[in-house]
Amino acid sequence: RDPLKYAEIFRIASVHPAVTPWMRFACRAESINGRRRAKGANMPALADELDRLVQAAGSELTNSSHKYLLLGGILWNVALVRRGLRRYTDAATAQRQSSAWYGLAGDVPKQLTGIFAAQVEDVTASFVSRSHAAIVLSIRALNAARDHVANTLPEYPAWMKDNACIHIAW
């Protein structure tokens, strides 16, 4: 329940000599995630740190489903940080990248959830632009993305159950 203690635990684990390269990156990602959740977090610094982590993990880890899942998760957090910084178009891009990595890993529910989440960011960006046509188009696309997720998967993902209606209603 304490995000900074959570972050510290993962920071310590990330430098343990017995940790594999993949686990080192996963621990670093969770340390950043903990700091992201802390009150008064330095979001611009975290955004930069997450961007560097994506680049390093992408180039240093060998291609595998573990790498793809890790990059999908890191980019999900990149999107959350960018949203917090009100960089909605950048958040949408990060969600689409997250979705692509989850797709490579074969995690179709997270892949499709990422497509929906990217569209949520596009809706927000359209409201910021104050373009009535863009707002209408993006909301229609959001509803279509929700329907696509609902009709493609045998079970509606938990994140969608908890969040899709909230985003659409907003």
PDB file of C-alpha atoms in Angstrom:
ATOM      1  CA  ARG A   1       0.000   0.000   0.000  1.00  0.00           C
ATOM      2  CA  ASP A   2       3.043   2.273   0.126  1.00  0.00           C
ATOM      3  CA  PRO A   3       4.180   2.974  -3.451  1.00  0.00           C
ATOM      4  CA  LEU A   4       7.618   4.242  -2.427  1.00  0.00           C
ATOM      5  CA  LYS A   5       8.367   1.121  -0.360  1.00  0.00           C
ATOM      6  CA  TYR A   6       7.127  -0.972  -3.289  1.00  0.00           C
ATOM      7  CA  ALA A   7       9.488   0.946  -5.574  1.00  0.00           C
ATOM      8  CA  GLU A   8      12.407   0.488  -3.183  1.00  0.00           C
ATOM      9  CA  ILE A   9      11.880  -3.269  -2.917  1.00  0.00           C
ATOM     10  CA  PHE A  10      12.037  -3.596  -6.693  1.00  0.00           C
ATOM     11  CA  ARG A  11      15.027  -1.246  -6.940  1.00  0.00           C
ATOM     12  CA  ILE A  12      16.936  -3.455  -4.476  1.00  0.00           C
ATOM     13  CA  ALA A  13      15.903  -6.587  -6.368  1.00  0.00           C
ATOM     14  CA  SER A  14      17.038  -5.069  -9.670  1.00  0.00           C
ATOM     15  CA  VAL A  15      20.658  -4.836  -8.516  1.00  0.00           C
ATOM     16  CA  HIS A  16      20.860  -8.299  -6.922  1.00  0.00           C
ATOM     17  CA  PRO A  17      23.696 -10.261  -8.584  1.00  0.00           C
ATOM     18  CA  ALA A  18      21.574 -13.382  -9.157  1.00  0.00           C
ATOM     19  CA  VAL A  19      18.884 -11.546 -11.141  1.00  0.00           C
ATOM     20  CA  THR A  20      18.609 -12.438 -14.832  1.00  0.00           C
ATOM     21  CA  PRO A  21      18.754  -9.620 -17.384  1.00  0.00           C
ATOM     22  CA  TRP A  22      15.009  -9.931 -18.059  1.00  0.00           C
ATOM     23  CA  MET A  23      14.197  -9.823 -14.349  1.00  0.00           C
ATOM     24  CA  ARG A  24      16.494  -6.820 -13.877  1.00  0.00           C
ATOM     25  CA  PHE A  25      14.453  -4.894 -16.449  1.00  0.00           C
ATOM     26  CA  ALA A  26      11.172  -6.124 -14.942  1.00  0.00           C
ATOM     27  CA  CYS A  27      12.260  -4.975 -11.478  1.00  0.00           C
ATOM     28  CA  ARG A  28      13.353  -1.599 -12.806  1.00  0.00           C
ATOM     29  CA  ALA A  29       9.961  -1.220 -14.496  1.00  0.00           C
ATOM     30  CA  GLU A  30       8.124  -2.031 -11.271  1.00  0.00           C
ATOM     31  CA  SER A  31      10.314   0.371  -9.318  1.00  0.00           C
ATOM     32  CA  ILE A  32       9.327   3.142 -11.730  1.00  0.00           C
ATOM     33  CA  ASN A  33       5.690   2.022 -11.521  1.00  0.00           C
ATOM     34  CA  GLY A  34       5.804   2.379  -7.739  1.00  0.00           C
ATOM     35  CA  ARG A  35       7.308   5.838  -7.960  1.00  0.00           C
ATOM     36  CA  ARG A  36       4.684   6.786 -10.557  1.00  0.00           C
ATOM     37  CA  ARG A  37       1.939   6.005  -8.047  1.00  0.00           C
ATOM     38  CA  ALA A  38       3.496   8.086  -5.258  1.00  0.00           C
ATOM     39  CA  LYS A  39       1.955  11.412  -4.373  1.00  0.00           C
ATOM     40  CA  GLY A  40       3.891  14.275  -5.938  1.00  0.00           C
ATOM     41  CA  ALA A  41       5.727  12.017  -8.395  1.00  0.00           C
ATOM     42  CA  ASN A  42       8.067  13.757 -10.828  1.00  0.00           C
ATOM     43  CA  MET A  43       6.229  12.649 -13.948  1.00  0.00           C
ATOM     44  CA  PRO A  44       8.528  14.302 -16.527  1.00  0.00           C
ATOM     45  CA  ALA A  45      11.546  12.536 -15.000  1.00  0.00           C
ATOM     46  CA  LEU A  46       9.648   9.240 -14.863  1.00  0.00           C
ATOM     47  CA  ALA A  47       8.622   9.644 -18.506  1.00  0.00           C
ATOM     48  CA  ASP A  48      12.277  10.061 -19.487  1.00  0.00           C
ATOM     49  CA  GLU A  49      13.301   7.091 -17.345  1.00  0.00           C
ATOM     50  CA  LEU A  50      10.594   4.885 -18.870  1.00  0.00           C
ATOM     51  CA  ASP A  51      11.627   5.914 -22.393  1.00  0.00           C
ATOM     52  CA  ARG A  52      15.247   4.949 -21.630  1.00  0.00           C
ATOM     53  CA  LEU A  53      14.094   1.651 -20.106  1.00  0.00           C
ATOM     54  CA  VAL A  54      12.076   0.762 -23.225  1.00  0.00           C
ATOM     55  CA  GLN A  55      15.092   1.497 -25.423  1.00  0.00           C
ATOM     56  CA  ALA A  56      17.498  -0.502 -23.255  1.00  0.00           C
ATOM     57  CA  ALA A  57      15.198  -3.512 -22.812  1.00  0.00           C
ATOM     58  CA  GLY A  58      14.342  -3.482 -26.510  1.00  0.00           C
ATOM     59  CA  SER A  59      17.968  -3.595 -27.560  1.00  0.00           C
ATOM     60  CA  GLU A  60      19.540  -5.687 -24.782  1.00  0.00           C
ATOM     61  CA  LEU A  61      17.039  -8.518 -24.314  1.00  0.00           C
ATOM     62  CA  THR A  62      16.746 -11.372 -26.765  1.00  0.00           C
ATOM     63  CA  ASN A  63      13.486 -11.722 -28.624  1.00  0.00           C
ATOM     64  CA  SER A  64      11.048 -13.850 -26.643  1.00  0.00           C
ATOM     65  CA  SER A  65       7.513 -13.692 -25.318  1.00  0.00           C
ATOM     66  CA  HIS A  66       8.972 -12.546 -21.972  1.00  0.00           C
ATOM     67  CA  LYS A  67      10.597  -9.546 -23.646  1.00  0.00           C
ATOM     68  CA  TYR A  68       7.406  -8.722 -25.555  1.00  0.00           C
ATOM     69  CA  LEU A  69       5.241  -8.910 -22.416  1.00  0.00           C
ATOM     70  CA  LEU A  70       7.725  -6.766 -20.516  1.00  0.00           C
ATOM     71  CA  LEU A  71       7.778  -4.101 -23.246  1.00  0.00           C
ATOM     72  CA  GLY A  72       3.985  -4.177 -23.432  1.00  0.00           C
ATOM     73  CA  GLY A  73       3.774  -3.528 -19.702  1.00  0.00           C
ATOM     74  CA  ILE A  74       6.410  -0.805 -19.696  1.00  0.00           C
ATOM     75  CA  LEU A  75       4.713   0.993 -22.578  1.00  0.00           C
ATOM     76  CA  TRP A  76       1.358   0.740 -20.776  1.00  0.00           C
ATOM     77  CA  ASN A  77       3.017   2.710 -17.954  1.00  0.00           C
ATOM     78  CA  VAL A  78       4.577   5.116 -20.460  1.00  0.00           C
ATOM     79  CA  ALA A  79       1.037   5.859 -21.658  1.00  0.00           C
ATOM     80  CA  LEU A  80      -0.212   6.440 -18.115  1.00  0.00           C
ATOM     81  CA  VAL A  81       2.614   8.875 -17.406  1.00  0.00           C
ATOM     82  CA  ARG A  82       2.076  10.715 -20.691  1.00  0.00           C
ATOM     83  CA  ARG A  83      -1.640  10.967 -19.918  1.00  0.00           C
ATOM     84  CA  GLY A  84      -0.755  12.434 -16.528  1.00  0.00           C
ATOM     85  CA  LEU A  85       1.371  14.983 -18.341  1.00  0.00           C
ATOM     86  CA  ARG A  86      -1.607  15.749 -20.617  1.00  0.00           C
ATOM     87  CA  ARG A  87       0.300  14.487 -23.656  1.00  0.00           C
ATOM     88  CA  TYR A  88      -2.702  12.557 -24.952  1.00  0.00           C
ATOM     89  CA  THR A  89      -1.514  11.937 -28.507  1.00  0.00           C
ATOM     90  CA  ASP A  90       1.791  10.601 -27.161  1.00  0.00           C
ATOM     91  CA  ALA A  91      -0.159   8.455 -24.690  1.00  0.00           C
ATOM     92  CA  ALA A  92      -2.204   7.012 -27.555  1.00  0.00           C
ATOM     93  CA  THR A  93       1.000   6.181 -29.433  1.00  0.00           C
ATOM     94  CA  ALA A  94       2.424   4.429 -26.363  1.00  0.00           C
ATOM     95  CA  GLN A  95      -0.812   2.438 -25.927  1.00  0.00           C
ATOM     96  CA  ARG A  96      -0.633   1.302 -29.551  1.00  0.00           C
ATOM     97  CA  GLN A  97       2.989   0.269 -29.086  1.00  0.00           C
ATOM     98  CA  SER A  98       2.036  -1.576 -25.897  1.00  0.00           C
ATOM     99  CA  SER A  99      -0.752  -3.317 -27.789  1.00  0.00           C
ATOM    100  CA  ALA A 100       1.651  -4.383 -30.534  1.00  0.00           C
ATOM    101  CA  TRP A 101       4.105  -5.910 -28.049  1.00  0.00           C
ATOM    102  CA  TYR A 102       1.293  -7.774 -26.280  1.00  0.00           C
ATOM    103  CA  GLY A 103       0.165  -9.025 -29.684  1.00  0.00           C
ATOM    104  CA  LEU A 104       3.657 -10.346 -30.454  1.00  0.00           C
ATOM    105  CA  ALA A 105       3.586 -12.139 -27.104  1.00  0.00           C
ATOM    106  CA  GLY A 106       0.253 -13.741 -28.007  1.00  0.00           C
ATOM    107  CA  ASP A 107      -1.691 -11.964 -25.253  1.00  0.00           C
ATOM    108  CA  VAL A 108      -4.705 -11.017 -27.351  1.00  0.00           C
ATOM    109  CA  PRO A 109      -6.851  -9.698 -24.453  1.00  0.00           C
ATOM    110  CA  LYS A 110      -4.145  -7.183 -23.485  1.00  0.00           C
ATOM    111  CA  GLN A 111      -3.495  -6.424 -27.145  1.00  0.00           C
ATOM    112  CA  LEU A 112      -7.152  -5.517 -27.733  1.00  0.00           C
ATOM    113  CA  THR A 113      -7.432  -3.672 -24.418  1.00  0.00           C
ATOM    114  CA  GLY A 114      -4.465  -1.572 -25.518  1.00  0.00           C
ATOM    115  CA  ILE A 115      -6.249  -0.685 -28.755  1.00  0.00           C
ATOM    116  CA  PHE A 116      -9.253   0.490 -26.725  1.00  0.00           C
ATOM    117  CA  ALA A 117      -7.019   2.425 -24.294  1.00  0.00           C
ATOM    118  CA  ALA A 118      -5.269   4.126 -27.231  1.00  0.00           C
ATOM    119  CA  GLN A 119      -8.644   5.243 -28.506  1.00  0.00           C
ATOM    120  CA  VAL A 120      -9.488   6.619 -25.052  1.00  0.00           C
ATOM    121  CA  GLU A 121      -6.417   8.842 -25.397  1.00  0.00           C
ATOM    122  CA  ASP A 122      -7.500   9.882 -28.888  1.00  0.00           C
ATOM    123  CA  VAL A 123     -10.904  10.887 -27.514  1.00  0.00           C
ATOM    124  CA  THR A 124      -9.239  13.037 -24.869  1.00  0.00           C
ATOM    125  CA  ALA A 125      -6.957  14.601 -27.484  1.00  0.00           C
ATOM    126  CA  SER A 126      -9.976  15.404 -29.658  1.00  0.00           C
ATOM    127  CA  PHE A 127     -11.674  17.203 -26.763  1.00  0.00           C
ATOM    128  CA  VAL A 128      -8.515  19.222 -26.180  1.00  0.00           C
ATOM    129  CA  SER A 129      -8.494  20.158 -29.878  1.00  0.00           C
ATOM    130  CA  ARG A 130     -12.105  21.400 -29.542  1.00  0.00           C
ATOM    131  CA  SER A 131     -12.892  20.071 -32.985  1.00  0.00           C
ATOM    132  CA  HIS A 132     -16.516  18.922 -32.958  1.00  0.00           C
ATOM    133  CA  ALA A 133     -15.938  16.659 -35.965  1.00  0.00           C
ATOM    134  CA  ALA A 134     -12.868  15.054 -34.328  1.00  0.00           C
ATOM    135  CA  ILE A 135     -14.762  14.559 -31.068  1.00  0.00           C
ATOM    136  CA  VAL A 136     -17.667  12.800 -32.788  1.00  0.00           C
ATOM    137  CA  LEU A 137     -15.362  10.642 -34.889  1.00  0.00           C
ATOM    138  CA  SER A 138     -13.160   9.650 -31.945  1.00  0.00           C
ATOM    139  CA  ILE A 139     -16.132   8.749 -29.744  1.00  0.00           C
ATOM    140  CA  ARG A 140     -17.589   6.570 -32.509  1.00  0.00           C
ATOM    141  CA  ALA A 141     -14.202   4.895 -32.867  1.00  0.00           C
ATOM    142  CA  LEU A 142     -14.093   4.337 -29.091  1.00  0.00           C
ATOM    143  CA  ASN A 143     -17.460   2.586 -29.162  1.00  0.00           C
ATOM    144  CA  ALA A 144     -16.314   0.523 -32.151  1.00  0.00           C
ATOM    145  CA  ALA A 145     -13.118  -0.449 -30.322  1.00  0.00           C
ATOM    146  CA  ARG A 146     -15.155  -1.535 -27.297  1.00  0.00           C
ATOM    147  CA  ASP A 147     -17.463  -3.592 -29.510  1.00  0.00           C
ATOM    148  CA  HIS A 148     -14.464  -5.151 -31.259  1.00  0.00           C
ATOM    149  CA  VAL A 149     -12.984  -6.277 -27.939  1.00  0.00           C
ATOM    150  CA  ALA A 150     -16.349  -7.578 -26.732  1.00  0.00           C
ATOM    151  CA  ASN A 151     -17.056  -9.501 -29.956  1.00  0.00           C
ATOM    152  CA  THR A 152     -13.559 -10.868 -30.569  1.00  0.00           C
ATOM    153  CA  LEU A 153     -12.791 -12.514 -27.242  1.00  0.00           C
ATOM    154  CA  PRO A 154     -14.626 -15.362 -25.553  1.00  0.00           C
ATOM    155  CA  GLU A 155     -14.365 -13.465 -22.246  1.00  0.00           C
ATOM    156  CA  TYR A 156     -14.439  -9.691 -21.859  1.00  0.00           C
ATOM    157  CA  PRO A 157     -11.124  -8.624 -20.193  1.00  0.00           C
ATOM    158  CA  ALA A 158     -11.252  -7.556 -16.538  1.00  0.00           C
ATOM    159  CA  TRP A 159      -9.734  -4.133 -17.303  1.00  0.00           C
ATOM    160  CA  MET A 160     -12.482  -3.532 -19.864  1.00  0.00           C
ATOM    161  CA  LYS A 161     -15.173  -4.570 -17.356  1.00  0.00           C
ATOM    162  CA  ASP A 162     -13.768  -2.122 -14.819  1.00  0.00           C
ATOM    163  CA  ASN A 163     -12.950   0.787 -17.132  1.00  0.00           C
ATOM    164  CA  ALA A 164     -14.648   0.759 -20.561  1.00  0.00           C
ATOM    165  CA  CYS A 165     -18.038   2.035 -19.407  1.00  0.00           C
ATOM    166  CA  ILE A 166     -16.406   4.770 -17.344  1.00  0.00           C
ATOM    167  CA  HIS A 167     -14.397   6.031 -20.316  1.00  0.00           C
ATOM    168  CA  ILE A 168     -17.346   5.847 -22.700  1.00  0.00           C
ATOM    169  CA  ALA A 169     -19.713   7.566 -20.253  1.00  0.00           C
ATOM    170  CA  TRP A 170     -17.187  10.324 -19.575  1.00  0.00           C
TER     171      TRP A 170
END
